[in-house]
mmCIF file of C-alpha atoms in Angstrom:
data_model
loop_
_atom_site.group_PDB
_atom_site.id
_atom_site.type_symbol
_atom_site.label_atom_id
_atom_site.label_comp_id
_atom_site.label_asym_id
_atom_site.label_seq_id
_atom_site.Cartn_x
_atom_site.Cartn_y
_atom_site.Cartn_z
ATOM 1 C CA MET A 1 -44.497 -5.684 54.256
ATOM 2 C CA ALA A 2 -43.408 -8.662 52.105
ATOM 3 C CA MET A 3 -39.880 -7.273 51.924
ATOM 4 C CA MET A 4 -39.797 -6.810 55.664
ATOM 5 C CA ASN A 5 -40.979 -10.359 56.165
ATOM 6 C CA ASP A 6 -38.297 -11.700 53.832
ATOM 7 C CA GLU A 7 -35.609 -9.758 55.632
ATOM 8 C CA GLY A 8 -36.853 -10.864 58.940
ATOM 9 C CA SER A 9 -36.970 -14.487 57.906
ATOM 10 C CA GLY A 10 -33.403 -14.312 56.522
ATOM 11 C CA THR A 11 -34.294 -15.641 53.078
ATOM 12 C CA MET A 12 -31.950 -14.653 50.186
ATOM 13 C CA PRO A 13 -33.054 -13.532 46.716
ATOM 14 C CA PRO A 14 -32.668 -16.209 44.065
ATOM 15 C CA LYS A 15 -29.190 -16.442 42.446
ATOM 16 C CA LEU A 16 -29.020 -15.665 38.736
ATOM 17 C CA PRO A 17 -27.307 -18.246 36.560
ATOM 18 C CA ASP A 18 -23.868 -17.152 35.254
ATOM 19 C CA GLU A 19 -24.983 -17.021 31.628
ATOM 20 C CA THR A 20 -27.521 -14.289 32.411
ATOM 21 C CA LEU A 21 -24.905 -11.940 33.861
ATOM 22 C CA PRO A 22 -23.882 -9.164 31.482
ATOM 23 C CA HIS A 23 -20.334 -9.493 30.041
ATOM 24 C CA MET A 24 -18.075 -6.660 31.151
ATOM 25 C CA ASP A 25 -14.611 -5.997 29.696
ATOM 26 C CA LEU A 26 -12.248 -4.855 32.392
ATOM 27 C CA CYS A 27 -9.279 -2.564 31.886
ATOM 28 C CA PRO A 28 -6.022 -4.387 32.757
ATOM 29 C CA PHE A 29 -4.570 -3.304 36.090
ATOM 30 C CA GLY A 30 -2.393 -0.218 35.764
ATOM 31 C CA CYS A 31 -3.462 0.490 32.167
ATOM 32 C CA HIS A 32 -5.585 3.357 30.894
ATOM 33 C CA CYS A 33 -8.589 2.489 28.718
ATOM 34 C CA HIS A 34 -10.553 5.114 26.832
ATOM 35 C CA LEU A 35 -12.486 5.071 23.573
ATOM 36 C CA ARG A 36 -11.155 1.671 22.458
ATOM 37 C CA VAL A 37 -7.567 2.714 23.187
ATOM 38 C CA VAL A 38 -5.709 0.668 25.794
ATOM 39 C CA GLN A 39 -2.463 2.209 26.996
ATOM 40 C CA CYS A 40 -0.179 -0.057 29.036
ATOM 41 C CA SER A 41 3.195 1.535 28.323
ATOM 42 C CA ASP A 42 5.996 2.081 30.858
ATOM 43 C CA LEU A 43 4.581 -0.309 33.467
ATOM 44 C CA GLY A 44 7.436 -2.805 33.728
ATOM 45 C CA LEU A 45 5.230 -5.589 32.339
ATOM 46 C CA THR A 46 6.923 -8.922 31.659
ATOM 47 C CA GLU A 47 4.013 -10.348 29.642
ATOM 48 C CA VAL A 48 0.966 -9.166 27.732
ATOM 49 C CA PRO A 49 -1.753 -8.348 30.302
ATOM 50 C CA LYS A 50 -4.991 -10.322 30.515
ATOM 51 C CA ASN A 51 -8.558 -9.015 30.257
ATOM 52 C CA ILE A 52 -7.886 -6.626 27.381
ATOM 53 C CA PRO A 53 -11.292 -5.299 26.202
ATOM 54 C CA ARG A 54 -12.371 -7.132 23.055
ATOM 55 C CA ASP A 55 -13.353 -3.966 21.218
ATOM 56 C CA THR A 56 -9.829 -2.511 21.577
ATOM 57 C CA SER A 57 -8.666 -0.698 18.455
ATOM 58 C CA LEU A 58 -5.208 0.443 19.594
ATOM 59 C CA LEU A 59 -3.081 -1.444 22.132
ATOM 60 C CA ASP A 60 0.041 0.314 23.403
ATOM 61 C CA LEU A 61 2.542 -1.947 25.194
ATOM 62 C CA GLN A 62 5.758 -0.078 24.470
ATOM 63 C CA ASN A 63 8.580 0.482 26.947
ATOM 64 C CA ASN A 64 7.991 -2.655 29.003
ATOM 65 C CA LYS A 65 9.956 -5.864 29.650
ATOM 66 C CA ILE A 66 7.881 -8.344 27.654
ATOM 67 C CA THR A 67 10.070 -11.224 26.449
ATOM 68 C CA GLU A 68 7.601 -13.430 24.595
ATOM 69 C CA LEU A 69 4.340 -13.258 22.641
ATOM 70 C CA LYS A 70 2.289 -16.348 23.434
ATOM 71 C CA ARG A 71 -0.438 -18.023 21.430
ATOM 72 C CA ASP A 72 -3.414 -16.571 23.328
ATOM 73 C CA ASP A 73 -1.997 -13.165 24.240
ATOM 74 C CA PHE A 74 -4.227 -11.390 21.703
ATOM 75 C CA LYS A 75 -7.041 -13.914 21.519
ATOM 76 C CA GLY A 76 -10.416 -12.367 20.681
ATOM 77 C CA LEU A 77 -9.005 -8.948 19.713
ATOM 78 C CA THR A 78 -10.567 -9.118 16.278
ATOM 79 C CA LYS A 79 -11.048 -5.337 16.046
ATOM 80 C CA LEU A 80 -7.447 -4.409 16.820
ATOM 81 C CA TYR A 81 -6.142 -1.880 14.303
ATOM 82 C CA ALA A 82 -2.715 -0.968 15.741
ATOM 83 C CA LEU A 83 -0.377 -2.881 18.055
ATOM 84 C CA VAL A 84 2.608 -1.091 19.587
ATOM 85 C CA LEU A 85 5.335 -3.286 21.119
ATOM 86 C CA VAL A 86 8.318 -0.973 20.710
ATOM 87 C CA ASN A 87 11.202 -1.163 23.177
ATOM 88 C CA ASN A 88 10.556 -4.454 24.923
ATOM 89 C CA LYS A 89 12.724 -7.575 25.125
ATOM 90 C CA ILE A 90 10.757 -9.805 22.787
ATOM 91 C CA SER A 91 12.841 -12.653 21.382
ATOM 92 C CA LYS A 92 10.146 -15.283 20.853
ATOM 93 C CA VAL A 93 6.816 -15.076 19.034
ATOM 94 C CA HIS A 94 4.429 -18.024 18.857
ATOM 95 C CA GLU A 95 3.571 -18.956 15.286
ATOM 96 C CA LYS A 96 -0.139 -18.314 16.030
ATOM 97 C CA ALA A 97 0.247 -15.261 18.260
ATOM 98 C CA PHE A 98 -1.425 -13.011 15.655
ATOM 99 C CA GLU A 99 -4.087 -15.535 14.635
ATOM 100 C CA SER A 100 -7.040 -13.486 15.932
ATOM 101 C CA LEU A 101 -5.902 -10.127 14.563
ATOM 102 C CA HIS A 102 -7.873 -10.164 11.315
ATOM 103 C CA HIS A 103 -8.024 -6.363 11.024
ATOM 104 C CA LEU A 104 -4.565 -5.391 12.258
ATOM 105 C CA GLN A 105 -3.032 -2.785 9.945
ATOM 106 C CA LYS A 106 -0.130 -1.347 11.943
ATOM 107 C CA LEU A 107 2.422 -3.450 13.824
ATOM 108 C CA TYR A 108 5.242 -1.613 15.576
ATOM 109 C CA ILE A 109 7.681 -4.114 17.092
ATOM 110 C CA SER A 110 10.949 -2.178 16.832
ATOM 111 C CA LYS A 111 13.739 -2.185 19.422
ATOM 112 C CA ASN A 112 13.377 -5.793 20.556
ATOM 113 C CA ASN A 113 15.518 -8.939 20.349
ATOM 114 C CA LEU A 114 13.977 -10.662 17.338
ATOM 115 C CA VAL A 115 16.370 -12.632 15.130
ATOM 116 C CA GLU A 116 13.762 -13.261 12.412
ATOM 117 C CA ILE A 117 10.584 -11.643 11.186
ATOM 118 C CA PRO A 118 7.702 -13.422 12.974
ATOM 119 C CA GLU A 119 5.762 -16.089 11.071
ATOM 120 C CA ASN A 120 2.122 -15.791 10.035
ATOM 121 C CA LEU A 121 1.803 -12.040 10.257
ATOM 122 C CA PRO A 122 -1.764 -10.825 9.630
ATOM 123 C CA GLY A 123 -2.585 -10.540 5.946
ATOM 124 C CA SER A 124 -4.327 -7.247 6.696
ATOM 125 C CA LEU A 125 -1.061 -5.481 7.628
ATOM 126 C CA VAL A 126 -0.389 -2.172 5.903
ATOM 127 C CA GLU A 127 2.611 -0.976 7.911
ATOM 128 C CA LEU A 128 5.363 -2.968 9.654
ATOM 129 C CA ARG A 129 8.077 -1.310 11.714
ATOM 130 C CA ILE A 130 10.632 -3.843 12.909
ATOM 131 C CA HIS A 131 13.852 -1.828 12.959
ATOM 132 C CA GLU A 132 16.566 -2.128 15.595
ATOM 133 C CA ASN A 133 16.223 -5.839 16.258
ATOM 134 C CA LYS A 134 18.756 -8.612 15.580
ATOM 135 C CA ILE A 135 17.332 -9.836 12.295
ATOM 136 C CA LYS A 136 19.899 -11.458 9.999
ATOM 137 C CA ARG A 137 17.586 -13.210 7.564
ATOM 138 C CA VAL A 138 14.396 -12.452 5.662
ATOM 139 C CA ARG A 139 12.837 -15.748 4.621
ATOM 140 C CA LYS A 140 11.234 -16.300 1.245
ATOM 141 C CA ASP A 141 7.625 -16.747 2.357
ATOM 142 C CA VAL A 142 7.513 -14.502 5.407
ATOM 143 C CA PHE A 143 5.383 -11.867 3.625
ATOM 144 C CA ASN A 144 3.227 -14.353 1.765
ATOM 145 C CA GLY A 145 -0.361 -13.153 1.219
ATOM 146 C CA MET A 146 0.185 -9.580 2.396
ATOM 147 C CA LYS A 147 -1.547 -7.806 -0.469
ATOM 148 C CA HIS A 148 -2.131 -4.598 1.468
ATOM 149 C CA MET A 149 1.383 -4.028 2.821
ATOM 150 C CA ASN A 150 2.504 -0.521 1.942
ATOM 151 C CA CYS A 151 5.399 0.338 4.265
ATOM 152 C CA ILE A 152 8.214 -1.663 5.881
ATOM 153 C CA GLU A 153 10.804 -0.104 8.171
ATOM 154 C CA MET A 154 13.536 -2.631 8.950
ATOM 155 C CA GLY A 155 16.696 -0.583 9.406
ATOM 156 C CA GLY A 156 19.120 -1.111 12.240
ATOM 157 C CA ASN A 157 19.289 -4.888 11.774
ATOM 158 C CA PRO A 158 22.541 -6.779 10.973
ATOM 159 C CA LEU A 159 21.237 -7.763 7.524
ATOM 160 C CA GLU A 160 23.646 -8.712 4.756
ATOM 161 C CA ASN A 161 22.721 -9.169 1.106
ATOM 162 C CA SER A 162 22.934 -12.926 1.546
ATOM 163 C CA GLY A 163 20.346 -12.693 4.333
ATOM 164 C CA LEU A 164 17.677 -11.492 1.901
ATOM 165 C CA GLU A 165 16.461 -14.765 0.449
ATOM 166 C CA SER A 166 15.497 -14.738 -3.214
ATOM 167 C CA GLY A 167 11.794 -13.964 -3.534
ATOM 168 C CA ALA A 168 11.470 -12.670 0.042
ATOM 169 C CA PHE A 169 9.463 -9.670 -1.161
ATOM 170 C CA ASP A 170 7.484 -11.436 -3.898
ATOM 171 C CA GLY A 171 3.857 -10.367 -4.078
ATOM 172 C CA LEU A 172 4.329 -7.177 -2.086
ATOM 173 C CA LYS A 173 3.289 -3.820 -3.547
ATOM 174 C CA LEU A 174 5.303 -1.589 -1.251
ATOM 175 C CA ASN A 175 5.594 2.158 -1.608
ATOM 176 C CA TYR A 176 8.167 2.616 1.174
ATOM 177 C CA LEU A 177 11.095 0.458 2.305
ATOM 178 C CA ARG A 178 14.001 1.282 4.577
ATOM 179 C CA ILE A 179 16.953 -1.071 5.137
ATOM 180 C CA SER A 180 19.363 1.449 6.591
ATOM 181 C CA GLU A 181 22.064 0.907 9.212
ATOM 182 C CA ALA A 182 22.550 -2.691 8.084
ATOM 183 C CA LYS A 183 25.453 -4.570 6.478
ATOM 184 C CA LEU A 184 24.484 -4.393 2.811
ATOM 185 C CA THR A 185 27.376 -4.260 0.360
ATOM 186 C CA GLY A 186 25.190 -3.718 -2.705
ATOM 187 C CA VAL A 187 21.724 -2.613 -3.763
ATOM 188 C CA PRO A 188 19.319 -5.573 -3.322
ATOM 189 C CA LYS A 189 18.168 -6.759 -6.738
ATOM 190 C CA ASP A 190 14.694 -8.184 -6.151
ATOM 191 C CA LEU A 191 12.855 -5.646 -4.029
ATOM 192 C CA PRO A 192 9.275 -4.730 -5.075
ATOM 193 C CA GLU A 193 9.057 -2.886 -8.387
ATOM 194 C CA THR A 194 6.294 -0.689 -6.964
ATOM 195 C CA LEU A 195 8.603 1.207 -4.605
ATOM 196 C CA HIS A 196 8.372 4.998 -4.526
ATOM 197 C CA GLU A 197 10.806 5.484 -1.644
ATOM 198 C CA LEU A 198 13.869 3.346 -0.930
ATOM 199 C CA TYR A 199 16.381 4.107 1.817
ATOM 200 C CA LEU A 200 19.663 2.175 1.968
ATOM 201 C CA ASP A 201 21.703 4.734 3.883
ATOM 202 C CA HIS A 202 24.335 3.849 6.492
ATOM 203 C CA ASN A 203 25.417 0.607 4.821
ATOM 204 C CA GLN A 204 28.621 -0.610 3.175
ATOM 205 C CA ILE A 205 27.687 -0.218 -0.487
ATOM 206 C CA GLN A 206 30.775 0.523 -2.575
ATOM 207 C CA ALA A 207 29.418 0.868 -6.102
ATOM 208 C CA ILE A 208 26.217 1.279 -8.110
ATOM 209 C CA GLU A 209 26.488 -1.066 -11.059
ATOM 210 C CA LEU A 210 24.679 -0.692 -14.351
ATOM 211 C CA GLU A 211 21.615 -2.814 -13.625
ATOM 212 C CA ASP A 212 21.354 -2.344 -9.852
ATOM 213 C CA LEU A 213 18.422 0.052 -10.214
ATOM 214 C CA ILE A 214 16.754 -1.378 -13.300
ATOM 215 C CA ARG A 215 13.750 -2.732 -11.327
ATOM 216 C CA TYR A 216 12.974 0.511 -9.536
ATOM 217 C CA SER A 217 11.639 2.693 -12.326
ATOM 218 C CA LYS A 218 8.910 4.184 -10.096
ATOM 219 C CA LEU A 219 11.220 5.581 -7.426
ATOM 220 C CA TYR A 220 10.920 9.259 -6.634
ATOM 221 C CA ARG A 221 13.154 9.246 -3.559
ATOM 222 C CA LEU A 222 16.376 7.212 -3.171
ATOM 223 C CA GLY A 223 18.599 7.365 -0.090
ATOM 224 C CA LEU A 224 22.190 6.133 -0.471
ATOM 225 C CA GLY A 225 23.938 8.463 1.947
ATOM 226 C CA TYR A 226 26.570 7.297 4.418
ATOM 227 C CA ASN A 227 27.905 4.421 2.346
ATOM 228 C CA LYS A 228 31.289 3.835 0.694
ATOM 229 C CA ILE A 229 30.242 4.465 -2.890
ATOM 230 C CA ARG A 230 33.160 5.311 -5.159
ATOM 231 C CA VAL A 231 31.648 4.533 -8.549
ATOM 232 C CA ILE A 232 28.239 5.007 -10.158
ATOM 233 C CA GLU A 233 28.281 3.406 -13.586
ATOM 234 C CA ASN A 234 27.095 5.495 -16.501
ATOM 235 C CA GLY A 235 23.535 4.565 -17.463
ATOM 236 C CA SER A 236 22.454 3.303 -14.057
ATOM 237 C CA LEU A 237 20.563 6.395 -12.843
ATOM 238 C CA PRO A 238 18.341 6.915 -15.931
ATOM 239 C CA PHE A 239 16.519 3.673 -15.034
ATOM 240 C CA MET A 240 14.617 5.883 -12.569
ATOM 241 C CA PRO A 241 12.941 8.424 -14.879
ATOM 242 C CA THR A 242 10.593 9.858 -12.230
ATOM 243 C CA LEU A 243 13.242 10.356 -9.517
ATOM 244 C CA ARG A 244 12.792 13.613 -7.602
ATOM 245 C CA GLU A 245 15.247 13.321 -4.712
ATOM 246 C CA LEU A 246 18.651 11.619 -4.603
ATOM 247 C CA HIS A 247 20.807 11.294 -1.478
ATOM 248 C CA LEU A 248 24.470 10.485 -2.160
ATOM 249 C CA ASP A 249 26.063 12.476 0.626
ATOM 250 C CA ASN A 250 28.827 11.108 2.852
ATOM 251 C CA ASN A 251 30.297 8.728 0.300
ATOM 252 C CA LYS A 252 33.591 8.545 -1.595
ATOM 253 C CA LEU A 253 32.592 9.895 -5.004
ATOM 254 C CA SER A 254 35.346 11.700 -6.897
ATOM 255 C CA LYS A 255 33.001 13.278 -9.446
ATOM 256 C CA VAL A 256 29.361 14.151 -9.996
ATOM 257 C CA PRO A 257 27.600 10.912 -10.978
ATOM 258 C CA PRO A 258 26.776 10.638 -14.684
ATOM 259 C CA GLY A 259 23.186 10.692 -15.853
ATOM 260 C CA LEU A 260 21.751 13.491 -13.718
ATOM 261 C CA PRO A 261 20.820 15.696 -16.731
ATOM 262 C CA GLU A 262 18.649 12.862 -18.067
ATOM 263 C CA LEU A 263 16.456 12.842 -14.949
ATOM 264 C CA LYS A 264 13.757 15.278 -16.009
ATOM 265 C CA TYR A 265 12.007 15.515 -12.643
ATOM 266 C CA LEU A 266 15.031 15.511 -10.326
ATOM 267 C CA GLN A 267 14.825 18.472 -7.942
ATOM 268 C CA VAL A 268 17.080 17.663 -4.969
ATOM 269 C CA VAL A 269 20.589 16.166 -5.028
ATOM 270 C CA TYR A 270 22.724 15.688 -1.916
ATOM 271 C CA LEU A 271 26.416 15.321 -2.810
ATOM 272 C CA HIS A 272 28.071 16.905 0.197
ATOM 273 C CA THR A 273 30.933 15.246 2.058
ATOM 274 C CA ASN A 274 32.430 13.345 -0.860
ATOM 275 C CA ASN A 275 35.745 13.633 -2.728
ATOM 276 C CA ILE A 276 34.501 15.603 -5.736
ATOM 277 C CA THR A 277 37.359 17.670 -7.178
ATOM 278 C CA ALA A 278 35.764 19.205 -10.287
ATOM 279 C CA ILE A 279 32.312 20.045 -11.670
ATOM 280 C CA GLY A 280 31.609 20.156 -15.401
ATOM 281 C CA VAL A 281 29.292 22.656 -17.040
ATOM 282 C CA ASN A 282 26.897 19.850 -18.090
ATOM 283 C CA ASP A 283 27.038 17.691 -14.970
ATOM 284 C CA PHE A 284 23.597 18.760 -13.744
ATOM 285 C CA CYS A 285 21.700 20.353 -16.602
ATOM 286 C CA PRO A 286 20.925 18.994 -20.076
ATOM 287 C CA VAL A 287 22.173 20.667 -23.204
ATOM 288 C CA GLY A 288 19.452 22.721 -24.872
ATOM 289 C CA PHE A 289 16.089 23.949 -23.646
ATOM 290 C CA GLY A 290 12.794 22.268 -22.934
ATOM 291 C CA VAL A 291 14.332 18.980 -21.831
ATOM 292 C CA LYS A 292 14.195 19.236 -18.042
ATOM 293 C CA ARG A 293 10.628 19.321 -16.694
ATOM 294 C CA ALA A 294 11.463 20.383 -13.121
ATOM 295 C CA PHE A 295 14.247 22.736 -12.078
ATOM 296 C CA TYR A 296 16.495 21.914 -9.137
ATOM 297 C CA ASN A 297 15.594 23.544 -5.844
ATOM 298 C CA GLY A 298 18.408 21.971 -3.837
ATOM 299 C CA ILE A 299 21.980 20.905 -4.692
ATOM 300 C CA SER A 300 24.413 20.370 -1.810
ATOM 301 C CA LEU A 301 28.115 20.294 -2.642
ATOM 302 C CA PHE A 302 29.751 21.520 0.533
ATOM 303 C CA ASN A 303 32.612 19.632 2.150
ATOM 304 C CA ASN A 304 34.116 18.551 -1.176
ATOM 305 C CA PRO A 305 37.659 19.448 -2.384
ATOM 306 C CA VAL A 306 36.289 21.345 -5.375
ATOM 307 C CA PRO A 307 37.445 24.936 -6.085
ATOM 308 C CA TYR A 308 33.981 26.437 -6.224
ATOM 309 C CA TRP A 309 35.265 29.710 -7.715
ATOM 310 C CA GLU A 310 36.246 27.789 -10.860
ATOM 311 C CA VAL A 311 32.750 26.393 -11.451
ATOM 312 C CA LEU A 312 31.113 28.169 -14.377
ATOM 313 C CA PRO A 313 27.807 29.946 -13.651
ATOM 314 C CA ALA A 314 26.168 28.132 -16.571
ATOM 315 C CA THR A 315 26.636 24.859 -14.677
ATOM 316 C CA PHE A 316 23.523 25.716 -12.650
ATOM 317 C CA ARG A 317 21.380 27.124 -15.450
ATOM 318 C CA CYS A 318 18.528 24.741 -14.559
ATOM 319 C CA VAL A 319 18.414 25.678 -10.862
ATOM 320 C CA THR A 320 15.580 27.795 -9.465
ATOM 321 C CA ASP A 321 17.893 30.351 -7.822
ATOM 322 C CA ARG A 322 21.390 30.683 -6.398
ATOM 323 C CA LEU A 323 20.164 29.996 -2.836
ATOM 324 C CA ALA A 324 19.392 26.439 -3.910
ATOM 325 C CA ILE A 325 23.110 25.695 -4.319
ATOM 326 C CA GLN A 326 24.993 24.883 -1.127
ATOM 327 C CA PHE A 327 28.719 25.377 -1.588
ATOM 328 C CA GLY A 328 31.362 25.867 1.050
ATOM 329 C CA ASN A 329 35.051 25.948 1.715
ATOM 330 C CA TYR A 330 36.633 22.528 1.881
ATOM 331 C CA LYS A 331 38.530 21.959 5.116
ATOM 332 C CA LYS A 332 40.543 18.769 5.502
#
């Protein structure tokens, strides 16, 4: 009866103050939100959308037309773990754009228009993928305080050796680094000593000098394919005693590089598409027994002007089986 009287009299229920209304995170228009994952890819966005739920763990903004990251674009996203910005048109990043991202571990910002690595990246970063931009310089302090960084992919940038400022990688304990498809003319000399994998393929490196690899004693995979390497100085490769895989294909080597028999754990060597004309009986295997700890399971020598029928069988005495050796007729 009271309700009927209220309705009849036209009185309205009391209005709740704004602070008592429950807070509701809305999914940005056009995006898909599910289980802390916000997917806003392929929407033609020109800026980072508003109203991103604050508990978002993964934010996918790839394949859009975003040109700039502003100061408050990611404000309040303190639980963000991964941010994907691949294939946009980003050329400008505010110096405090990542200020709120205290737990960000993965930042994928490849295929954009960046000319420098953004300032003040989160110290929590573990993986940075920034390849295929327009980066020409890596500043000295750009990675300052990043104690957890493990992997950097920065290939496909017009980087020269002079663009890597001295001390740019100081303090980093990287396991993986790729600077491929750049403009390097030599092996950078002050990369992290902790590296296990280093890829410098598709550059303009012409020689490996004696002390080029002296810092990288923990490497187990080194990629130097698709360069212009003619000379590898004797004594340079043994600085990497734990090396397991060596890529030297598509270069201009005229002989098997010296020092391979001293690498006890080396298992894979790519030497195809070079100018190797002869192979010595001790080019791959050490003299005597019990020296090499791991036998080769892959040696590629095809597309070299070497008469393979003249190579002595004993040359491959430390190879697992004959199928591990890839020879072929040389065709000019």
